[in-house]
């Protein structure tokens, strides 16, 4: 059975962009092999500085995936920090990782260019990510385009280790999510928590209504036909309910309907689609012990996969 592994950074409240861009594709891949999905809380420490935030976002990511259809019987869901032996592997990989390889990492260079304080964690981020991947003998690693270089680095590191110590690691393959359209935020830019333009996946009714009603539109008067295709309203409706979108295009283009009404339609479509997930999420909020039990079980199952790989790497290195 092929191993499909990916890490999810717990970096904020989940939004519709995360759902369509990352969660839905990951959930669909559950059937294609043994999926291992983990909450990358060690990695998140490179950007989150408050312990309470990290705790909350970690819970939100785990409960979020469970609410949206992750099957914990089948898929192994765990917290990265529940398998701390990943750091031992990271060290073994570190000694075969050339400085130049990390210095070329664009995510690191970008952070520096933005004026971020440099620290070793940020620099070594790709090595820990390689360890995440190699520790579980991963075959496929579904990630967004921005992570492509990290996957190339992971393969390079695996190859370097194998060259020095013998064939321990399988070279993982990236599965790049190019196809998924970027979900626009309410202001028309990419939906992103850093722009404050998100529609939350698990918000209260009013927390969802407010951004939807604030979606940027043009000033076409009520009595004139409106353009729906390619607009924020249109793109969001297309993502949320593709069938409804077909009708939406037709009656939106008719004269006599206002943007306010179209936004209410989108709001209704969002509620209809995500209500069942939101209800499950509330359930997990009231019963965090259920999420905890899934994560612990996931960590135990992850250990079974990791133990022989780590043992082989240690032995090959002469430890
Ligand atoms: P944010 O931009 O809000 O900080 P992240 O960078 O944490 O979101 O995104 C986590 C994942 O969700 C990434 O894999 C990314 O591909 C996906 N994603 C985030 N925003 C969008 C979006 N607007 N459209 C499509 N996918 C998105
Ligand atoms: N760096 C990834 C991101 O920001 C998260 C991640 C950590 C990851 N370890 C991983 C993804 C291993 C895939 C495989 O999205």
Tab-separated table of N, CA and C in Angstrom, residues 168-252:
chain	number	residue	atom	x	y	z
A	168	UNK	N	18.740	3.532	2.488
A	168	UNK	CA	17.779	3.478	3.593
A	168	UNK	C	16.443	4.092	3.176
A	169	UNK	N	16.498	5.197	2.437
A	169	UNK	CA	15.264	5.961	2.186
A	169	UNK	C	14.754	5.804	0.770
A	170	UNK	N	13.429	5.742	0.711
A	170	UNK	CA	12.727	5.783	-0.560
A	170	UNK	C	12.622	7.254	-0.963
A	171	UNK	N	12.783	7.576	-2.243
A	171	UNK	CA	12.642	8.977	-2.639
A	171	UNK	C	11.155	9.311	-2.820
A	172	UNK	N	10.672	10.266	-2.056
A	172	UNK	CA	9.241	10.605	-2.109
A	172	UNK	C	8.901	11.424	-3.351
A	173	UNK	N	7.667	11.291	-3.780
A	173	UNK	CA	7.209	12.080	-4.929
A	173	UNK	C	6.227	13.145	-4.488
A	174	UNK	N	6.428	14.351	-4.974
A	174	UNK	CA	5.486	15.423	-4.672
A	174	UNK	C	4.246	15.270	-5.550
A	175	UNK	N	3.084	15.518	-4.977
A	175	UNK	CA	1.862	15.608	-5.775
A	175	UNK	C	1.409	17.060	-5.634
A	176	UNK	N	1.706	17.853	-6.649
A	176	UNK	CA	1.486	19.292	-6.530
A	176	UNK	C	0.047	19.648	-6.917
A	177	UNK	N	-0.601	20.361	-6.026
A	177	UNK	CA	-1.982	20.770	-6.319
A	177	UNK	C	-1.969	22.037	-7.163
A	178	UNK	N	-1.813	21.851	-8.465
A	178	UNK	CA	-1.799	23.021	-9.343
A	178	UNK	C	-3.229	23.363	-9.729
A	179	UNK	N	-4.011	22.268	-9.872
A	179	UNK	CA	-5.313	22.412	-10.513
A	179	UNK	C	-6.299	23.246	-9.695
A	180	UNK	N	-6.235	23.109	-8.374
A	180	UNK	CA	-7.248	23.792	-7.581
A	180	UNK	C	-7.154	25.308	-7.760
A	181	UNK	N	-8.271	25.886	-8.096
A	181	UNK	CA	-8.304	27.326	-8.323
A	181	UNK	C	-8.072	28.047	-7.000
A	182	UNK	N	-7.471	29.207	-7.091
A	182	UNK	CA	-7.295	30.018	-5.893
A	182	UNK	C	-8.659	30.589	-5.503
A	183	UNK	N	-9.027	30.417	-4.257
A	183	UNK	CA	-10.304	30.952	-3.789
A	183	UNK	C	-10.105	32.426	-3.432
A	184	UNK	N	-10.912	33.315	-4.026
A	184	UNK	CA	-10.722	34.735	-3.714
A	184	UNK	C	-11.305	35.093	-2.351
A	185	UNK	N	-10.693	36.049	-1.704
A	185	UNK	CA	-11.236	36.574	-0.462
A	185	UNK	C	-12.246	37.665	-0.763
A	186	UNK	N	-12.889	38.203	0.267
A	186	UNK	CA	-13.984	39.154	0.053
A	186	UNK	C	-13.534	40.443	-0.641
A	187	UNK	N	-12.221	40.724	-0.604
A	187	UNK	CA	-11.739	41.944	-1.264
A	187	UNK	C	-11.186	41.673	-2.664
A	188	UNK	N	-11.262	40.388	-3.094
A	188	UNK	CA	-10.815	40.064	-4.442
A	188	UNK	C	-9.392	39.538	-4.515
A	189	UNK	N	-8.607	39.757	-3.459
A	189	UNK	CA	-7.273	39.145	-3.451
A	189	UNK	C	-7.425	37.692	-3.028
A	190	UNK	N	-6.342	36.906	-3.076
A	190	UNK	CA	-6.395	35.512	-2.623
A	190	UNK	C	-6.897	35.481	-1.172
A	191	UNK	N	-7.829	34.586	-0.896
A	191	UNK	CA	-8.306	34.505	0.488
A	191	UNK	C	-7.154	34.041	1.367
A	192	UNK	N	-6.832	34.837	2.359
A	192	UNK	CA	-5.692	34.512	3.214
A	192	UNK	C	-5.852	35.209	4.552
A	193	UNK	N	-5.492	34.491	5.609
A	193	UNK	CA	-5.664	35.145	6.908
A	193	UNK	C	-4.763	36.363	7.036
A	194	UNK	N	-3.655	36.368	6.286
A	194	UNK	CA	-2.786	37.537	6.411
A	194	UNK	C	-3.377	38.780	5.748
A	195	UNK	N	-4.400	38.609	4.907
A	195	UNK	CA	-5.068	39.786	4.329
A	195	UNK	C	-6.344	40.157	5.085
A	196	UNK	N	-6.745	39.330	6.037
A	196	UNK	CA	-7.979	39.623	6.773
A	196	UNK	C	-9.206	39.651	5.873
A	197	UNK	N	-9.220	38.822	4.835
A	197	UNK	CA	-10.337	38.841	3.877
A	197	UNK	C	-11.029	37.475	3.801
A	198	UNK	N	-10.990	36.741	4.900
A	198	UNK	CA	-11.445	35.344	4.858
A	198	UNK	C	-12.909	35.183	5.225
A	199	UNK	N	-13.461	34.074	4.765
A	199	UNK	CA	-14.764	33.605	5.238
A	199	UNK	C	-14.455	32.350	6.043
A	200	UNK	N	-14.705	32.396	7.358
A	200	UNK	CA	-14.302	31.254	8.177
A	200	UNK	C	-15.160	30.023	7.902
A	201	UNK	N	-14.526	28.880	8.042
A	201	UNK	CA	-15.225	27.619	7.797
A	201	UNK	C	-16.142	27.281	8.973
A	202	UNK	N	-15.672	27.570	10.163
A	202	UNK	CA	-16.423	27.138	11.346
A	202	UNK	C	-16.924	28.294	12.200
A	203	UNK	N	-17.112	29.450	11.600
A	203	UNK	CA	-17.580	30.592	12.376
A	203	UNK	C	-19.039	30.447	12.788
A	204	UNK	N	-19.457	31.300	13.717
A	204	UNK	CA	-20.882	31.430	14.047
A	204	UNK	C	-21.561	32.053	12.827
A	205	UNK	N	-22.886	31.944	12.798
A	205	UNK	CA	-23.655	32.500	11.680
A	205	UNK	C	-23.217	33.919	11.325
A	206	UNK	N	-23.159	34.757	12.341
A	206	UNK	CA	-22.853	36.162	12.041
A	206	UNK	C	-21.401	36.370	11.601
A	207	UNK	N	-20.518	35.474	12.035
A	207	UNK	CA	-19.116	35.599	11.621
A	207	UNK	C	-18.939	35.219	10.149
A	208	UNK	N	-19.901	34.466	9.643
A	208	UNK	CA	-19.859	34.119	8.224
A	208	UNK	C	-20.636	35.167	7.415
A	209	UNK	N	-21.774	35.609	7.987
A	209	UNK	CA	-22.609	36.579	7.274
A	209	UNK	C	-21.851	37.876	7.003
A	210	UNK	N	-21.133	38.339	8.020
A	210	UNK	CA	-20.485	39.639	7.901
A	210	UNK	C	-19.517	39.716	6.703
A	211	UNK	N	-18.557	38.807	6.600
A	211	UNK	CA	-17.679	38.897	5.421
A	211	UNK	C	-18.416	38.671	4.101
A	212	UNK	N	-19.409	37.771	4.096
A	212	UNK	CA	-20.120	37.523	2.830
A	212	UNK	C	-20.809	38.804	2.370
A	213	UNK	N	-21.475	39.496	3.313
A	213	UNK	CA	-22.187	40.707	2.931
A	213	UNK	C	-21.219	41.833	2.533
A	214	UNK	N	-19.941	41.675	2.923
A	214	UNK	CA	-18.986	42.743	2.588
A	214	UNK	C	-18.201	42.445	1.302
A	215	UNK	N	-18.568	41.382	0.595
A	215	UNK	CA	-17.866	41.044	-0.654
A	215	UNK	C	-17.888	42.228	-1.624
A	216	UNK	N	-16.720	42.443	-2.192
A	216	UNK	CA	-16.556	43.594	-3.084
A	216	UNK	C	-17.318	43.369	-4.400
A	217	UNK	N	-18.153	44.325	-4.772
A	217	UNK	CA	-18.878	44.231	-6.045
A	217	UNK	C	-18.725	45.577	-6.751
A	218	UNK	N	-19.197	45.625	-7.984
A	218	UNK	CA	-19.128	46.921	-8.668
A	218	UNK	C	-20.414	47.701	-8.369
A	219	UNK	N	-20.617	48.810	-9.039
A	219	UNK	CA	-21.768	49.626	-8.657
A	219	UNK	C	-22.878	49.584	-9.701
A	220	UNK	N	-22.975	48.426	-10.398
A	220	UNK	CA	-24.074	48.267	-11.364
A	220	UNK	C	-25.411	48.464	-10.640
A	221	UNK	N	-26.267	49.357	-11.122
A	221	UNK	CA	-27.544	49.556	-10.430
A	221	UNK	C	-28.465	48.336	-10.562
A	222	UNK	N	-29.424	48.232	-9.611
A	222	UNK	CA	-30.339	47.078	-9.556
A	222	UNK	C	-30.962	46.762	-10.897
A	223	UNK	N	-31.389	47.813	-11.607
A	223	UNK	CA	-32.166	47.549	-12.824
A	223	UNK	C	-31.293	47.076	-13.992
A	224	UNK	N	-29.994	47.057	-13.813
A	224	UNK	CA	-29.151	46.599	-14.921
A	224	UNK	C	-28.615	45.190	-14.673
A	225	UNK	N	-28.355	44.448	-15.759
A	225	UNK	CA	-27.820	43.089	-15.585
A	225	UNK	C	-26.420	43.106	-14.964
A	226	UNK	N	-26.121	42.080	-14.193
A	226	UNK	CA	-24.819	42.047	-13.514
A	226	UNK	C	-23.939	40.955	-14.100
A	227	UNK	N	-22.656	41.240	-14.057
A	227	UNK	CA	-21.706	40.229	-14.496
A	227	UNK	C	-21.397	39.341	-13.286
A	228	UNK	N	-21.514	38.037	-13.473
A	228	UNK	CA	-21.270	37.106	-12.363
A	228	UNK	C	-19.965	36.352	-12.583
A	229	UNK	N	-19.762	35.921	-13.842
A	229	UNK	CA	-18.572	35.132	-14.149
A	229	UNK	C	-17.305	35.910	-13.836
A	230	UNK	N	-16.387	35.238	-13.152
A	230	UNK	CA	-15.094	35.868	-12.869
A	230	UNK	C	-15.117	36.866	-11.727
A	231	UNK	N	-16.311	37.139	-11.151
A	231	UNK	CA	-16.341	38.038	-9.999
A	231	UNK	C	-16.134	37.226	-8.724
A	232	UNK	N	-15.870	37.929	-7.634
A	232	UNK	CA	-15.670	37.242	-6.355
A	232	UNK	C	-16.916	36.442	-5.995
A	233	UNK	N	-18.076	37.085	-6.125
A	233	UNK	CA	-19.341	36.394	-5.825
A	233	UNK	C	-19.484	35.122	-6.661
A	234	UNK	N	-19.218	35.271	-7.938
A	234	UNK	CA	-19.365	34.151	-8.862
A	234	UNK	C	-18.390	33.028	-8.537
A	235	UNK	N	-17.123	33.387	-8.322
A	235	UNK	CA	-16.112	32.358	-8.051
A	235	UNK	C	-16.410	31.613	-6.749
A	236	UNK	N	-16.899	32.355	-5.766
A	236	UNK	CA	-17.205	31.687	-4.496
A	236	UNK	C	-18.394	30.750	-4.660
A	237	UNK	N	-19.413	31.214	-5.383
A	237	UNK	CA	-20.578	30.349	-5.589
A	237	UNK	C	-20.168	29.103	-6.373
A	238	UNK	N	-19.302	29.303	-7.342
A	238	UNK	CA	-18.853	28.174	-8.161
A	238	UNK	C	-18.134	27.121	-7.306
A	239	UNK	N	-17.349	27.590	-6.341
A	239	UNK	CA	-16.650	26.645	-5.465
A	239	UNK	C	-17.626	25.959	-4.512
A	240	UNK	N	-18.540	26.735	-3.959
A	240	UNK	CA	-19.408	26.217	-2.894
A	240	UNK	C	-20.504	25.303	-3.458
A	241	UNK	N	-21.113	25.714	-4.568
A	241	UNK	CA	-22.193	24.914	-5.136
A	241	UNK	C	-22.216	25.082	-6.660
A	242	UNK	N	-21.459	24.230	-7.358
A	242	UNK	CA	-21.308	24.384	-8.805
A	242	UNK	C	-22.642	24.334	-9.558
A	243	UNK	N	-23.603	23.553	-9.077
A	243	UNK	CA	-24.894	23.479	-9.773
A	243	UNK	C	-25.656	24.784	-9.647
A	244	UNK	N	-25.684	25.252	-8.406
A	244	UNK	CA	-26.367	26.502	-8.131
A	244	UNK	C	-25.731	27.649	-8.927
A	245	UNK	N	-24.421	27.535	-9.114
A	245	UNK	CA	-23.694	28.580	-9.825
A	245	UNK	C	-24.237	28.761	-11.242
A	246	UNK	N	-24.614	27.657	-11.867
A	246	UNK	CA	-25.142	27.746	-13.229
A	246	UNK	C	-26.414	28.609	-13.258
A	247	UNK	N	-27.288	28.387	-12.258
A	247	UNK	CA	-28.515	29.210	-12.186
A	247	UNK	C	-28.167	30.649	-11.799
A	248	UNK	N	-27.229	30.743	-10.898
A	248	UNK	CA	-26.801	32.032	-10.363
A	248	UNK	C	-26.352	32.966	-11.489
A	249	UNK	N	-25.619	32.368	-12.431
A	249	UNK	CA	-25.122	33.150	-13.563
A	249	UNK	C	-26.295	33.718	-14.363
A	250	UNK	N	-27.339	32.877	-14.521
A	250	UNK	CA	-28.463	33.280	-15.346
A	250	UNK	C	-29.293	34.368	-14.670
A	251	UNK	N	-29.713	34.103	-13.418
A	251	UNK	CA	-30.571	35.137	-12.840
A	251	UNK	C	-29.799	36.348	-12.347
A	252	UNK	N	-28.497	36.148	-12.080
A	252	UNK	CA	-27.685	37.307	-11.712
A	252	UNK	C	-27.555	38.253	-12.894
